[in-house]
């Protein structure tokens, strides 16, 4: 974070709302959206995702009102936050397709996610616009979110017109961030925000 502060980049960490979470027997938890099951083919929580996308959009509204150009704003997240970042940058956000970058670590899109079709309409075909660049990475030892789900998501994003890396960057870690991953993400953010 020091390198970003030195470059004049402000980092904002919004809090997930506290809502009933099915995977914890309905107990109130700070989560971006609900999950019926921890599975690639579990249905996407469309209502919860819409609520959280709106929450991030309101944060972006504030930055834009302060004079920050939308093309100088990136959205990065880990796990559920990474999934949310994909929805904001490429999916249903009012800022989708206009932001500087996306970072999505140790995450996946549900098989029935709305992002695929929304991104394809924006970034594939003759009238396609250039998608914001993406940083994706995953832990090779992750037992919560299977690396195969992340890889399938990477391929789907590519099919929707988003320029994804040729392969998922894997780090020897579980469902966690590691120092080399944070350094690679920092370099990616600095490179793309300085260019915007």
Coordinates of C-alpha atoms in Angstrom, one line a residue:
X1 CA 0.0 0.0 0.0
X2 CA 3.0 2.3 0.6
X3 CA 3.9 2.2 -3.1
X4 CA 0.4 3.2 -4.1
X5 CA 0.3 6.0 -1.6
X6 CA 3.7 7.2 -2.9
X7 CA 2.2 7.2 -6.4
X8 CA -0.8 9.3 -5.2
X9 CA -3.3 6.4 -5.4
X10 CA -5.9 6.3 -2.8
X11 CA -7.1 2.8 -1.6
X12 CA -10.7 2.5 -0.3
X13 CA -11.8 -0.6 1.5
X14 CA -15.6 -0.7 1.6
X15 CA -17.2 -3.1 4.1
X16 CA -19.5 -5.9 3.0
X17 CA -23.1 -5.7 4.4
X18 CA -24.0 -7.9 7.2
X19 CA -26.7 -10.2 5.9
X20 CA -28.0 -13.8 6.5
X21 CA -25.5 -16.2 4.9
X22 CA -26.8 -19.6 3.9
X23 CA -23.5 -21.4 4.2
X24 CA -23.4 -20.4 7.9
X25 CA -26.9 -21.7 8.5
X26 CA -28.5 -18.3 7.9
X27 CA -26.4 -16.5 10.6
X28 CA -25.7 -12.8 10.0
X29 CA -22.3 -12.4 8.3
X30 CA -20.5 -9.6 6.5
X31 CA -20.7 -11.0 3.0
X32 CA -21.1 -9.3 -0.4
X33 CA -23.8 -11.9 -1.5
X34 CA -25.3 -15.2 -0.4
X35 CA -24.3 -18.6 -1.7
X36 CA -26.7 -21.5 -1.7
X37 CA -23.7 -23.8 -1.9
X38 CA -19.9 -23.5 -2.4
X39 CA -20.0 -24.8 -5.9
X40 CA -19.4 -23.6 -9.4
X41 CA -22.9 -24.7 -10.5
X42 CA -24.7 -23.1 -7.5
X43 CA -27.0 -20.3 -8.6
X44 CA -25.8 -16.7 -8.4
X45 CA -27.5 -14.5 -5.8
X46 CA -28.8 -11.9 -8.2
X47 CA -30.5 -9.8 -5.5
X48 CA -27.4 -9.7 -3.2
X49 CA -25.1 -9.0 -6.1
X50 CA -27.2 -6.1 -7.3
X51 CA -27.2 -4.7 -3.8
X52 CA -23.4 -4.9 -3.5
X53 CA -22.8 -3.6 -7.0
X54 CA -24.9 -0.6 -6.1
X55 CA -22.9 -0.1 -2.9
X56 CA -19.7 0.0 -4.9
X57 CA -21.3 2.3 -7.5
X58 CA -22.1 4.7 -4.7
X59 CA -18.5 4.7 -3.6
X60 CA -17.5 5.4 -7.3
X61 CA -20.1 8.2 -7.5
X62 CA -18.4 9.9 -4.5
X63 CA -15.0 9.7 -6.1
X64 CA -16.3 11.1 -9.4
X65 CA -18.1 13.9 -7.5
X66 CA -14.7 14.7 -5.9
X67 CA -13.3 15.1 -9.4
X68 CA -11.6 11.7 -9.9
X69 CA -12.0 10.6 -13.5
X70 CA -13.9 7.3 -13.8
X71 CA -11.1 6.0 -16.0
X72 CA -8.7 6.5 -13.1
X73 CA -10.6 4.2 -10.8
X74 CA -10.0 0.5 -10.4
X75 CA -11.9 -2.2 -8.5
X76 CA -10.0 -5.1 -6.9
X77 CA -11.2 -7.8 -4.7
X78 CA -10.3 -11.1 -3.1
X79 CA -12.7 -14.1 -2.9
X80 CA -16.3 -12.7 -2.8
X81 CA -14.8 -9.3 -3.3
X82 CA -13.1 -10.5 -6.5
X83 CA -16.4 -11.8 -7.8
X84 CA -17.9 -8.4 -7.0
X85 CA -15.1 -6.7 -8.8
X86 CA -15.8 -8.7 -11.9
X87 CA -19.5 -7.7 -11.7
X88 CA -18.6 -4.0 -11.2
X89 CA -16.0 -3.7 -13.9
X90 CA -17.5 -6.0 -16.6
X91 CA -21.1 -6.7 -15.6
X92 CA -24.1 -4.8 -14.3
X93 CA -22.5 -1.7 -12.7
X94 CA -23.3 1.7 -14.3
X95 CA -19.6 2.1 -14.6
X96 CA -19.0 -1.3 -16.3
X97 CA -16.5 -1.0 -19.1
X98 CA -15.4 2.6 -18.1
X99 CA -13.1 1.8 -15.2
X100 CA -9.3 1.7 -15.3
X101 CA -8.8 -2.0 -14.2
X102 CA -10.1 -5.0 -12.4
X103 CA -8.3 -7.3 -10.0
X104 CA -9.9 -10.6 -9.1
X105 CA -8.0 -13.0 -6.8
X106 CA -9.0 -16.4 -5.5
X107 CA -12.5 -16.1 -7.0
X108 CA -14.9 -17.4 -9.5
X109 CA -18.1 -16.5 -11.3
X110 CA -21.1 -18.8 -10.8
X111 CA -21.8 -20.9 -13.9
X112 CA -25.1 -19.0 -14.4
X113 CA -23.5 -15.5 -13.8
X114 CA -24.9 -12.5 -15.7
X115 CA -21.4 -11.2 -16.3
X116 CA -20.8 -13.4 -19.4
X117 CA -23.7 -12.0 -21.5
X118 CA -23.3 -8.4 -20.3
X119 CA -19.5 -8.5 -21.0
X120 CA -20.0 -10.1 -24.4
X121 CA -22.4 -7.4 -25.4
X122 CA -19.9 -4.7 -24.4
X123 CA -16.6 -6.2 -25.4
X124 CA -17.2 -8.7 -28.3
X125 CA -18.4 -8.1 -31.8
X126 CA -18.0 -5.3 -34.3
X127 CA -19.1 -2.4 -32.0
X128 CA -16.9 -3.7 -29.1
X129 CA -15.1 -1.3 -26.8
X130 CA -11.8 -2.0 -25.2
X131 CA -12.3 -3.8 -21.9
X132 CA -10.5 -2.6 -18.8
X133 CA -7.3 -4.8 -18.1
X134 CA -7.6 -7.6 -15.6
X135 CA -5.3 -9.1 -13.0
X136 CA -6.3 -12.7 -12.0
X137 CA -4.5 -15.0 -9.6
X138 CA -5.3 -18.0 -7.4
X139 CA -3.8 -20.2 -4.7
X140 CA -2.7 -23.6 -6.0
X141 CA -3.6 -25.1 -2.6
X142 CA -7.0 -23.4 -2.3
X143 CA -9.5 -25.9 -1.0
X144 CA -12.4 -23.4 -0.6
X145 CA -12.5 -22.1 -4.2
X146 CA -11.2 -24.8 -6.5
X147 CA -8.6 -23.6 -9.0
X148 CA -10.6 -25.2 -11.8
X149 CA -13.5 -22.8 -11.1
X150 CA -11.1 -19.9 -11.4
X151 CA -9.7 -21.3 -14.6
X152 CA -13.1 -21.8 -16.0
X153 CA -14.0 -18.2 -15.1
X154 CA -10.8 -16.9 -16.8
X155 CA -11.7 -18.8 -20.0
X156 CA -15.3 -17.5 -19.9
X157 CA -14.1 -13.9 -19.5
X158 CA -11.9 -14.4 -22.5
X159 CA -14.8 -15.7 -24.5
X160 CA -16.7 -12.6 -23.6
X161 CA -14.1 -10.3 -25.2
X162 CA -12.0 -9.5 -22.1
X163 CA -8.2 -9.8 -22.7
X164 CA -7.2 -12.3 -20.0
X165 CA -3.8 -13.8 -19.4
X166 CA -3.0 -17.0 -21.4
X167 CA -3.0 -18.9 -18.1
X168 CA -4.1 -18.3 -14.5
X169 CA -1.3 -17.1 -12.4
X170 CA -1.0 -19.6 -9.5
X171 CA 0.7 -19.0 -6.2
X172 CA 1.6 -21.6 -3.7
X173 CA -0.9 -20.7 -1.0
X174 CA -4.3 -21.7 0.1
X175 CA -7.4 -19.4 0.2
X176 CA -5.2 -16.4 1.0
X177 CA -3.0 -13.7 -0.4
X178 CA 0.8 -14.1 -0.4
X179 CA 3.5 -11.5 -0.7
X180 CA 4.5 -12.2 -4.3
X181 CA 0.9 -12.0 -5.3
X182 CA 0.4 -8.7 -3.6
X183 CA 3.6 -7.4 -5.2
X184 CA 2.4 -8.5 -8.7
X185 CA -1.0 -6.9 -8.1
X186 CA 0.6 -3.6 -6.9
X187 CA 2.8 -3.5 -10.0
X188 CA -0.3 -4.1 -12.2
X189 CA -2.3 -1.4 -10.5
X190 CA 0.6 1.1 -10.7
X191 CA 1.2 0.4 -14.3
X192 CA -2.4 0.8 -15.4
X193 CA -3.4 3.7 -13.2
X194 CA -0.3 5.7 -14.2
X195 CA -1.3 5.0 -17.9
X196 CA -4.9 6.2 -17.3

